[in-house]
């Protein structure tokens, strides 16, 4: 006889809250409002009786800590954060799953350590971090002398919020710094460096002669192959593209070693590794998530293994068997098309007029915020200065991206200063003229002397000119490390990761969260859904082919196209029949 207890639902939780009144009247009203909103969210879309009350699933779905994305159904990060916090409070109270806090014995060594630090003049705000570390250690009955580096590393890795992660690191350094004034014995491992364990694949160095073969192949790709009766070099690629292909080679080797298919540091040549069974095992383990790093997206994995195949072929070996192995995996069938998640994002963006308006308003909105922040730059704190510079960078990027949706790598390589620079600033009549040379674009589709016109959402010439004169000098002087500065570039050496982070934060605050690459999809999708859309124009703006734009960049509202088709057919039939009747 099955005696499994039925799963609790959100409806059960609502009934419990209304019956037991676990919160103050004012807070309970807010909690119930947030909980009842769950059935209206597109993620659920079912009655509360059908939504499981599961705190772990809720955390996995909606996350914890800083808000990085604005889910559908929320207009601001603050509204989402408040909703998430209130629902989580309800779930925690419903199941009594609040984290147990180890009781602090006044005479235990952690309490003495905290007292010593307080006596030494450590600010109370910094002692909060030590309390977090002390409570974590108490739960495992660890005294300060028993804390090891491995335990600290595990505590950092299992920290479920960025704040907890930072607190443990800060407390370790603080205890080490004040170790001479403490009356209790402490572990020598306090102060040792601990970082969140990397979740991406750390590539191993290629052994010889594989390394030499790979470098030779890389040089050939940059130089191109001699083709035709004139033996002219063709099919050359940029050094950056060749380096990207090398990442595929190093990934496959690292995966083979990690899967125990090869012994590390042994001499290996490409001929020994061209076995299709080895590649099949790598692909299978990656798709099944059996490696210790975060699983790769199918598109990324396909690119890596395809580059491995090209390397094998370019080294003079038959790669037909590798082609067959790759084609055997169903995950790679539509890998060259737009992914389902990206298509869903484009569809949601197309159907949300508020997000479209917020997107096109970004240049002016960020420009005004940045100007206000820069006015207080000289007297502001370091945090305020960093914020002002970040807003200036975001405003400049928005001014260019909403007129010419370049890839982020191309944008960061734009040169500035001098008659031959890629970015030329003129007066209001000529505006901002921009060129993307073939050596800084991904596939050679460059732009030549494109004038970015002023638009209702912002004037690129005005915003970029202000950035160049007000923000850029300060950016180069104090906000980029000396060895990373590139004074000949518009953004002065800002890194890919930094601009991506700035853009994500800026767009999230504006209510239209997106990555830099999603800018290209957003503009392409909007233009493709206009009456009489011309894909040649869209492809020219993106710097790509029409075929690629149709396949990889746009979502077209088919329902609206069908409706337009019905109207067109009705009009055609009417015209034909009228002429026939005459």
XYZ file of C-alpha atoms in Angstrom:
582
model
C 0.000 0.000 0.000
C 1.391 3.395 -0.988
C 1.631 5.697 2.029
C 3.523 8.552 0.399
C 2.557 11.913 1.860
C 0.995 14.243 -0.718
C 3.213 17.126 -1.812
C 2.382 20.464 -0.248
C 1.297 23.180 -2.663
C 1.362 26.954 -2.623
C -2.393 26.875 -1.941
C -1.674 24.879 1.247
C 0.875 27.508 2.236
C -1.630 30.342 1.682
C -4.181 28.541 3.875
C -1.549 28.042 6.593
C -0.554 31.728 6.537
C -4.192 32.851 6.782
C -4.860 30.403 9.628
C -1.688 30.643 11.741
C -0.819 34.314 11.067
C 2.977 33.791 11.310
C 3.796 37.377 10.283
C 2.838 40.848 11.431
C -0.432 42.051 9.834
C 1.293 44.563 7.537
C 3.975 42.131 6.341
C 1.489 39.263 6.033
C -0.583 41.331 3.599
C 2.507 41.876 1.414
C 3.516 38.203 1.610
C 0.073 36.970 0.582
C 0.012 39.419 -2.324
C 3.387 38.173 -3.555
C 2.457 34.511 -3.129
C -0.842 34.925 -4.992
C 0.990 36.646 -7.830
C 2.736 33.350 -8.634
C -0.263 32.022 -10.608
C -0.156 35.116 -12.853
C 3.507 34.703 -13.803
C 4.197 33.133 -17.187
C 6.713 30.758 -15.565
C 3.841 29.103 -13.666
C 0.569 30.041 -15.373
C -1.455 27.526 -13.313
C -3.600 27.744 -10.154
C -1.824 27.804 -6.798
C -3.129 24.278 -6.142
C -0.843 23.022 -8.924
C 2.349 24.835 -7.854
C 4.546 22.753 -5.502
C 5.719 24.454 -2.327
C 9.413 23.639 -2.593
C 12.025 26.073 -1.287
C 14.929 24.374 -3.061
C 13.160 24.482 -6.435
C 12.157 28.104 -5.832
C 15.778 29.107 -5.145
C 17.006 27.211 -8.193
C 14.391 28.898 -10.400
C 14.622 32.470 -9.160
C 18.136 32.563 -7.690
C 19.511 34.313 -4.629
C 21.716 37.341 -4.144
C 22.006 40.219 -6.653
C 19.429 40.356 -9.438
C 21.163 39.671 -12.782
C 18.102 39.299 -15.018
C 14.621 40.804 -14.896
C 12.105 37.959 -15.373
C 8.947 38.400 -17.420
C 6.158 39.842 -15.267
C 8.233 42.377 -13.333
C 8.817 46.023 -14.242
C 11.874 46.701 -12.074
C 14.622 44.912 -10.188
C 13.289 46.261 -6.885
C 9.805 44.817 -7.463
C 11.265 41.425 -8.396
C 13.664 41.439 -5.446
C 10.838 42.280 -3.015
C 8.578 39.583 -4.491
C 11.316 36.949 -4.328
C 12.193 37.840 -0.741
C 8.574 37.754 0.445
C 7.747 34.426 -1.212
C 10.949 32.962 0.166
C 10.034 34.179 3.668
C 6.692 32.420 3.327
C 8.288 29.149 2.179
C 10.907 29.311 4.933
C 8.264 29.869 7.611
C 5.953 27.208 6.140
C 8.569 24.484 6.340
C 10.508 25.875 9.284
C 13.648 25.744 7.138
C 15.422 28.775 8.456
C 19.129 28.019 8.650
C 20.027 26.856 12.139
C 22.380 29.298 13.758
C 24.748 27.664 16.190
C 24.336 29.087 19.662
C 27.257 31.150 20.781
C 28.651 30.060 24.110
C 30.069 33.172 25.836
C 33.091 31.140 26.832
C 33.830 29.482 23.484
C 36.945 30.463 21.542
C 35.009 32.176 18.743
C 33.327 34.503 21.235
C 36.704 35.267 22.800
C 38.151 35.913 19.335
C 35.339 38.366 18.527
C 35.857 40.121 21.863
C 39.603 40.423 21.200
C 38.971 41.940 17.769
C 36.469 44.402 19.220
C 38.981 45.389 21.909
C 41.617 45.881 19.194
C 39.405 48.539 17.607
C 38.027 46.569 14.681
C 34.816 48.332 13.511
C 31.560 46.565 14.320
C 30.680 46.455 10.620
C 33.752 44.315 9.886
C 32.966 42.015 12.805
C 29.778 40.923 11.013
C 31.930 38.972 8.546
C 33.770 37.246 11.409
C 30.424 36.323 12.983
C 29.349 34.692 9.702
C 32.557 32.646 9.640
C 32.265 31.793 13.347
C 28.688 30.514 12.979
C 29.682 28.355 10.005
C 32.543 26.854 12.026
C 30.366 26.312 15.120
C 27.895 24.259 13.068
C 30.731 21.809 12.400
C 32.174 22.082 15.933
C 35.389 23.665 14.661
C 37.493 25.840 16.945
C 39.619 28.675 15.451
C 42.733 26.482 15.707
C 41.049 23.654 13.733
C 40.089 25.669 10.649
C 41.973 24.374 7.601
C 42.492 25.791 4.127
C 40.355 23.013 2.645
C 37.512 23.891 5.033
C 37.746 27.583 4.103
C 37.691 26.632 0.430
C 34.631 24.454 0.957
C 32.897 27.217 2.915
C 33.515 29.663 0.068
C 32.371 27.203 -2.601
C 29.153 26.325 -0.752
C 28.260 29.936 0.082
C 24.808 30.429 -1.426
C 25.042 34.217 -1.783
C 27.841 36.566 -2.892
C 27.592 38.370 0.459
C 28.295 35.198 2.425
C 31.143 34.297 0.079
C 32.759 37.731 0.550
C 32.224 37.633 4.325
C 34.123 34.360 4.730
C 37.043 35.645 2.655
C 37.130 38.983 4.512
C 36.932 37.315 7.939
C 39.834 34.999 7.120
C 42.037 37.947 6.158
C 40.948 39.980 9.200
C 41.761 37.196 11.673
C 45.174 36.711 10.052
C 45.887 40.448 10.174
C 45.119 40.710 13.921
C 46.504 37.310 14.953
C 49.085 38.912 17.287
C 46.429 40.522 19.524
C 44.258 37.433 19.911
C 44.175 35.499 23.178
C 43.066 32.272 21.476
C 45.060 30.030 19.205
C 44.174 30.368 15.528
C 44.940 28.264 12.499
C 47.909 29.307 10.342
C 45.603 28.840 7.332
C 43.714 32.048 8.080
C 44.687 34.597 5.451
C 45.535 31.976 2.839
C 44.065 32.839 -0.569
C 40.666 31.296 -1.280
C 38.581 31.928 -4.379
C 35.387 30.451 -5.721
C 36.380 27.288 -7.570
C 36.380 27.858 -11.292
C 33.438 26.300 -13.072
C 34.740 26.587 -16.622
C 37.213 24.337 -18.375
C 40.843 25.162 -17.544
C 42.791 24.078 -20.591
C 45.960 22.037 -20.309
C 49.098 22.926 -22.230
C 49.462 20.871 -25.395
C 52.371 18.384 -25.282
C 54.933 17.981 -28.044
C 54.761 17.302 -30.924
C 51.033 18.173 -30.790
C 51.845 21.752 -29.753
C 54.153 22.297 -32.742
C 51.589 20.785 -35.125
C 48.865 23.049 -33.755
C 51.012 26.189 -34.078
C 51.872 25.245 -37.658
C 48.179 24.801 -38.464
C 47.391 28.148 -36.854
C 49.976 29.926 -39.045
C 48.529 28.285 -42.164
C 45.032 29.508 -41.270
C 46.287 33.072 -40.903
C 48.235 32.941 -44.180
C 45.481 31.175 -46.130
C 45.705 28.331 -48.646
C 46.969 28.540 -52.202
C 44.077 27.786 -54.551
C 43.342 27.918 -58.263
C 45.713 27.768 -61.222
C 47.361 31.018 -60.099
C 47.981 29.571 -56.628
C 46.793 32.733 -54.884
C 46.323 32.560 -51.144
C 42.645 32.431 -50.140
C 40.519 31.507 -47.114
C 42.827 33.342 -44.708
C 41.424 34.256 -41.297
C 42.343 36.881 -38.719
C 44.778 36.057 -35.880
C 41.896 36.371 -33.414
C 39.816 33.867 -35.380
C 42.771 31.482 -35.593
C 43.304 31.773 -31.844
C 39.630 31.003 -31.308
C 40.033 27.847 -33.392
C 42.990 26.858 -31.205
C 40.671 26.945 -28.194
C 38.785 24.061 -29.768
C 41.991 22.064 -30.146
C 43.068 22.674 -26.544
C 39.560 21.870 -25.280
C 39.454 18.468 -27.012
C 42.899 17.554 -25.659
C 41.934 18.665 -22.122
C 38.668 16.715 -22.301
C 40.474 13.564 -23.476
C 42.900 13.788 -20.561
C 40.095 14.526 -18.070
C 38.118 11.530 -19.351
C 41.204 9.300 -18.829
C 41.398 8.628 -22.555
C 44.976 9.959 -22.577
C 47.726 10.155 -20.004
C 48.710 13.744 -19.174
C 52.110 15.149 -20.135
C 52.924 12.245 -22.445
C 54.226 13.024 -25.921
C 51.296 13.074 -28.310
C 50.865 13.794 -31.996
C 47.676 14.504 -33.900
C 47.862 11.117 -35.641
C 47.502 9.343 -32.271
C 44.452 11.427 -31.321
C 42.527 11.389 -34.606
C 40.646 8.258 -33.563
C 36.902 9.028 -33.977
C 36.055 6.902 -30.922
C 38.014 9.297 -28.708
C 36.085 12.292 -30.039
C 32.759 10.463 -29.654
C 33.556 9.745 -25.992
C 34.428 13.407 -25.366
C 31.181 14.627 -26.947
C 29.074 12.093 -25.053
C 30.599 12.914 -21.668
C 30.258 16.664 -22.280
C 26.606 16.404 -23.322
C 25.880 14.205 -20.275
C 27.540 16.726 -17.938
C 30.128 14.223 -16.697
C 33.060 16.665 -16.644
C 33.725 18.728 -13.519
C 33.337 22.047 -15.349
C 30.079 23.737 -16.240
C 28.549 21.966 -19.263
C 29.087 23.716 -22.574
C 26.209 24.867 -24.731
C 25.719 22.616 -27.799
C 26.679 25.529 -30.068
C 29.988 26.020 -28.234
C 30.737 22.299 -28.131
C 29.986 21.982 -31.856
C 32.385 24.825 -32.638
C 35.144 23.226 -30.540
C 34.847 19.731 -32.029
C 34.460 21.149 -35.530
C 37.713 23.091 -35.058
C 39.341 19.851 -33.898
C 38.153 18.184 -37.104
C 39.581 21.060 -39.183
C 42.879 20.736 -37.303
C 43.073 17.004 -38.043
C 42.301 17.616 -41.717
C 44.708 20.565 -41.923
C 47.463 18.365 -40.505
C 47.162 15.986 -43.458
C 44.905 13.288 -41.973
C 41.545 11.964 -43.141
C 38.778 13.628 -41.101
C 35.744 12.027 -42.767
C 35.197 9.678 -39.817
C 35.206 12.663 -37.440
C 32.552 14.371 -39.578
C 30.363 11.281 -39.280
C 30.829 11.173 -35.495
C 29.781 14.801 -35.110
C 26.722 14.357 -37.351
C 25.585 11.329 -35.302
C 24.635 13.514 -32.309
C 21.107 14.914 -32.527
C 22.118 17.873 -30.334
C 24.061 19.251 -33.314
C 21.236 18.975 -35.878
C 20.092 22.610 -35.724
C 23.162 24.020 -34.052
C 23.679 26.632 -36.762
C 20.161 28.011 -36.304
C 18.974 30.363 -33.608
C 18.690 28.579 -30.257
C 15.286 28.070 -28.658
C 16.146 30.304 -25.698
C 17.368 33.119 -27.937
C 14.313 32.815 -30.168
C 12.130 33.028 -27.063
C 13.973 36.153 -25.926
C 13.486 37.807 -29.326
C 9.782 36.925 -29.338
C 9.266 38.358 -25.843
C 11.145 41.518 -26.823
C 9.113 41.940 -30.017
C 5.807 41.611 -28.168
C 6.762 44.029 -25.361
C 6.397 47.648 -26.482
C 7.645 48.941 -23.124
C 10.956 47.102 -23.497
C 11.376 48.359 -27.052
C 10.765 51.931 -25.899
C 13.202 51.510 -22.998
C 15.804 50.089 -25.380
C 15.619 52.946 -27.890
C 15.626 55.468 -25.011
C 18.867 54.070 -23.588
C 21.283 56.568 -25.251
C 19.554 59.670 -23.883
C 18.645 58.088 -20.532
C 22.200 56.892 -19.855
C 23.660 60.136 -21.236
C 21.694 62.298 -18.781
C 22.524 60.007 -15.838
C 26.195 59.949 -16.802
C 26.420 63.745 -17.166
C 24.885 64.230 -13.736
C 27.246 61.689 -12.181
C 30.315 63.198 -13.878
C 29.487 66.668 -12.526
C 30.263 65.367 -9.033
C 33.267 63.299 -10.159
C 36.018 65.410 -8.582
C 34.390 65.526 -5.131
C 32.863 62.042 -5.115
C 34.009 58.883 -3.364
C 35.851 56.175 -5.286
C 32.608 54.237 -5.663
C 30.843 57.307 -7.065
C 33.715 57.902 -9.487
C 33.607 54.290 -10.692
C 29.837 54.548 -11.152
C 30.151 57.783 -13.144
C 32.764 56.268 -15.459
C 30.649 53.129 -15.941
C 27.604 55.223 -16.865
C 29.704 57.177 -19.363
C 30.939 53.955 -20.976
C 27.381 52.593 -21.141
C 26.054 55.829 -22.692
C 28.746 55.824 -25.388
C 28.134 52.153 -26.183
C 24.364 52.715 -26.345
C 24.777 55.680 -28.698
C 26.715 53.526 -31.170
C 24.863 50.239 -30.693
C 21.372 51.659 -31.262
C 22.596 53.071 -34.593
C 25.106 50.421 -35.677
C 24.845 47.080 -33.808
C 28.500 46.057 -33.848
C 29.806 42.999 -32.062
C 31.262 43.890 -28.674
C 34.734 42.754 -29.785
C 34.578 45.139 -32.762
C 33.286 48.040 -30.666
C 36.173 47.728 -28.206
C 38.745 47.745 -31.036
C 37.531 50.997 -32.644
C 40.430 53.437 -32.857
C 40.124 57.112 -31.921
C 42.348 60.132 -32.518
C 43.992 61.129 -35.781
C 42.807 61.481 -39.360
C 42.819 57.739 -40.091
C 41.044 56.639 -36.887
C 37.923 54.488 -37.099
C 35.839 57.031 -35.164
C 35.734 60.551 -36.606
C 33.880 63.289 -34.726
C 32.744 66.282 -36.777
C 30.294 69.089 -36.189
C 26.551 68.612 -35.968
C 26.146 68.820 -39.744
C 28.520 65.923 -40.572
C 27.971 64.115 -37.288
C 29.793 60.950 -36.242
C 31.475 58.967 -39.021
C 32.475 55.398 -38.240
C 34.526 52.751 -40.052
C 35.147 49.123 -39.103
C 38.286 47.817 -40.866
C 38.275 44.141 -41.941
C 40.917 43.235 -39.358
C 38.657 44.086 -36.394
C 35.458 42.377 -37.564
C 34.622 38.702 -37.218
C 33.962 37.762 -40.830
C 35.357 40.570 -42.956
C 32.041 42.392 -43.568
C 33.258 45.855 -42.670
C 31.568 49.266 -42.667
C 33.110 52.200 -44.539
C 32.537 55.807 -43.441
C 29.051 55.289 -42.024
C 27.466 58.484 -40.701
C 25.444 57.736 -37.564
C 22.402 59.985 -37.745
C 20.788 61.742 -34.789
C 17.684 59.940 -33.568
C 14.889 60.656 -31.142
C 16.471 58.354 -28.578
C 19.816 60.162 -28.726
C 22.376 61.856 -30.954
C 25.450 59.601 -31.391
C 27.668 62.556 -32.323
C 26.745 64.511 -29.180
C 27.039 61.562 -26.797
C 30.281 60.090 -28.178
C 31.847 63.561 -28.378
C 30.968 64.201 -24.723
C 32.374 60.795 -23.760
C 35.629 61.472 -25.636
C 36.176 64.832 -23.944
C 34.755 64.300 -20.437
C 34.950 60.592 -19.594
C 37.715 59.088 -21.706
C 40.624 61.136 -20.230
C 39.605 60.193 -16.676
C 39.033 56.585 -17.730
C 42.581 56.336 -19.072
C 44.108 58.219 -16.148
C 42.612 56.394 -13.192
C 40.226 53.591 -14.160
C 42.335 51.257 -16.309
C 45.516 49.549 -15.124
C 48.625 51.025 -16.823
C 49.541 47.767 -18.566
C 46.020 47.494 -20.037
C 45.695 51.047 -21.346
C 45.306 51.471 -25.100
C 45.157 55.236 -25.739
C 44.568 54.758 -29.470
C 41.195 53.069 -28.879
C 37.902 54.832 -28.232
C 37.266 52.872 -25.033
C 40.916 53.031 -23.985
C 41.422 49.319 -23.316
C 38.189 48.459 -21.480
C 37.918 44.669 -21.436
C 35.173 42.526 -22.969
C 34.086 41.308 -19.521
C 33.997 44.812 -18.058
C 31.867 46.320 -20.830
C 29.579 43.291 -20.785
C 29.052 43.673 -17.028
C 28.474 47.438 -17.305
C 25.954 46.921 -20.108
C 24.069 44.184 -18.262
C 23.754 46.371 -15.144
C 22.724 49.473 -17.116
C 20.044 47.684 -19.124
C 18.777 45.827 -16.069
C 18.291 49.146 -14.256
C 16.475 50.507 -17.316
C 14.013 47.608 -17.294
C 15.252 45.984 -20.495
C 17.952 43.486 -19.411
C 20.106 42.256 -22.275
C 23.623 41.199 -23.144
C 25.685 43.138 -25.699
C 25.066 40.435 -28.309
C 21.312 40.602 -27.757
C 21.451 44.188 -29.042
C 22.069 42.749 -32.510
C 19.135 40.356 -32.183
C 16.851 43.092 -30.847
C 17.478 45.510 -33.714
C 17.378 42.785 -36.367
C 14.098 41.390 -35.028
C 12.410 44.798 -34.891
C 13.514 45.672 -38.429
C 12.546 42.259 -39.841
C 8.996 42.668 -38.541
C 8.418 46.027 -40.233
C 6.179 46.078 -43.347
C 8.296 45.560 -46.455
C 11.368 44.540 -44.439
C 14.563 44.438 -46.523
C 16.986 41.806 -45.240
C 19.805 43.319 -47.290
C 19.591 46.478 -45.158
C 19.528 44.470 -41.926
C 22.521 42.385 -43.045
C 24.462 45.533 -43.965
C 23.882 47.031 -40.512
C 24.875 43.810 -38.741
C 27.872 43.236 -41.002
C 26.744 39.761 -42.030
C 25.006 37.878 -44.844
C 21.272 37.857 -45.504
C 21.181 34.083 -45.035
C 22.804 34.343 -41.609
C 20.424 37.113 -40.566
C 17.360 35.082 -41.564
C 18.615 31.914 -39.890
C 20.386 33.143 -36.767
C 19.299 36.652 -35.867
C 15.599 37.365 -36.230
C 12.285 36.189 -34.889
C 9.419 36.869 -37.286
C 5.874 37.061 -35.953
C 4.349 34.371 -38.167
C 0.822 34.928 -36.842
C 0.908 38.509 -38.053
C 2.389 37.411 -41.381
C -0.456 34.896 -41.811
C -2.970 37.638 -41.074
C -1.331 39.922 -43.638
C -1.312 36.996 -46.093
C -5.058 36.492 -45.683
C -5.705 40.174 -46.365
C -3.422 40.092 -49.406
C -5.138 36.972 -50.797
C -8.556 38.560 -50.271
C -7.425 41.666 -52.130
C -5.929 39.624 -55.002
C -9.060 37.495 -55.354
C -11.257 40.587 -55.356
C -9.187 42.235 -58.075
C -9.071 39.087 -60.248
C -12.786 38.373 -59.947
C -13.716 41.986 -60.650
C -11.624 41.932 -63.834
C -13.160 38.562 -64.790
C -16.691 39.853 -64.279
C -15.961 42.828 -66.487
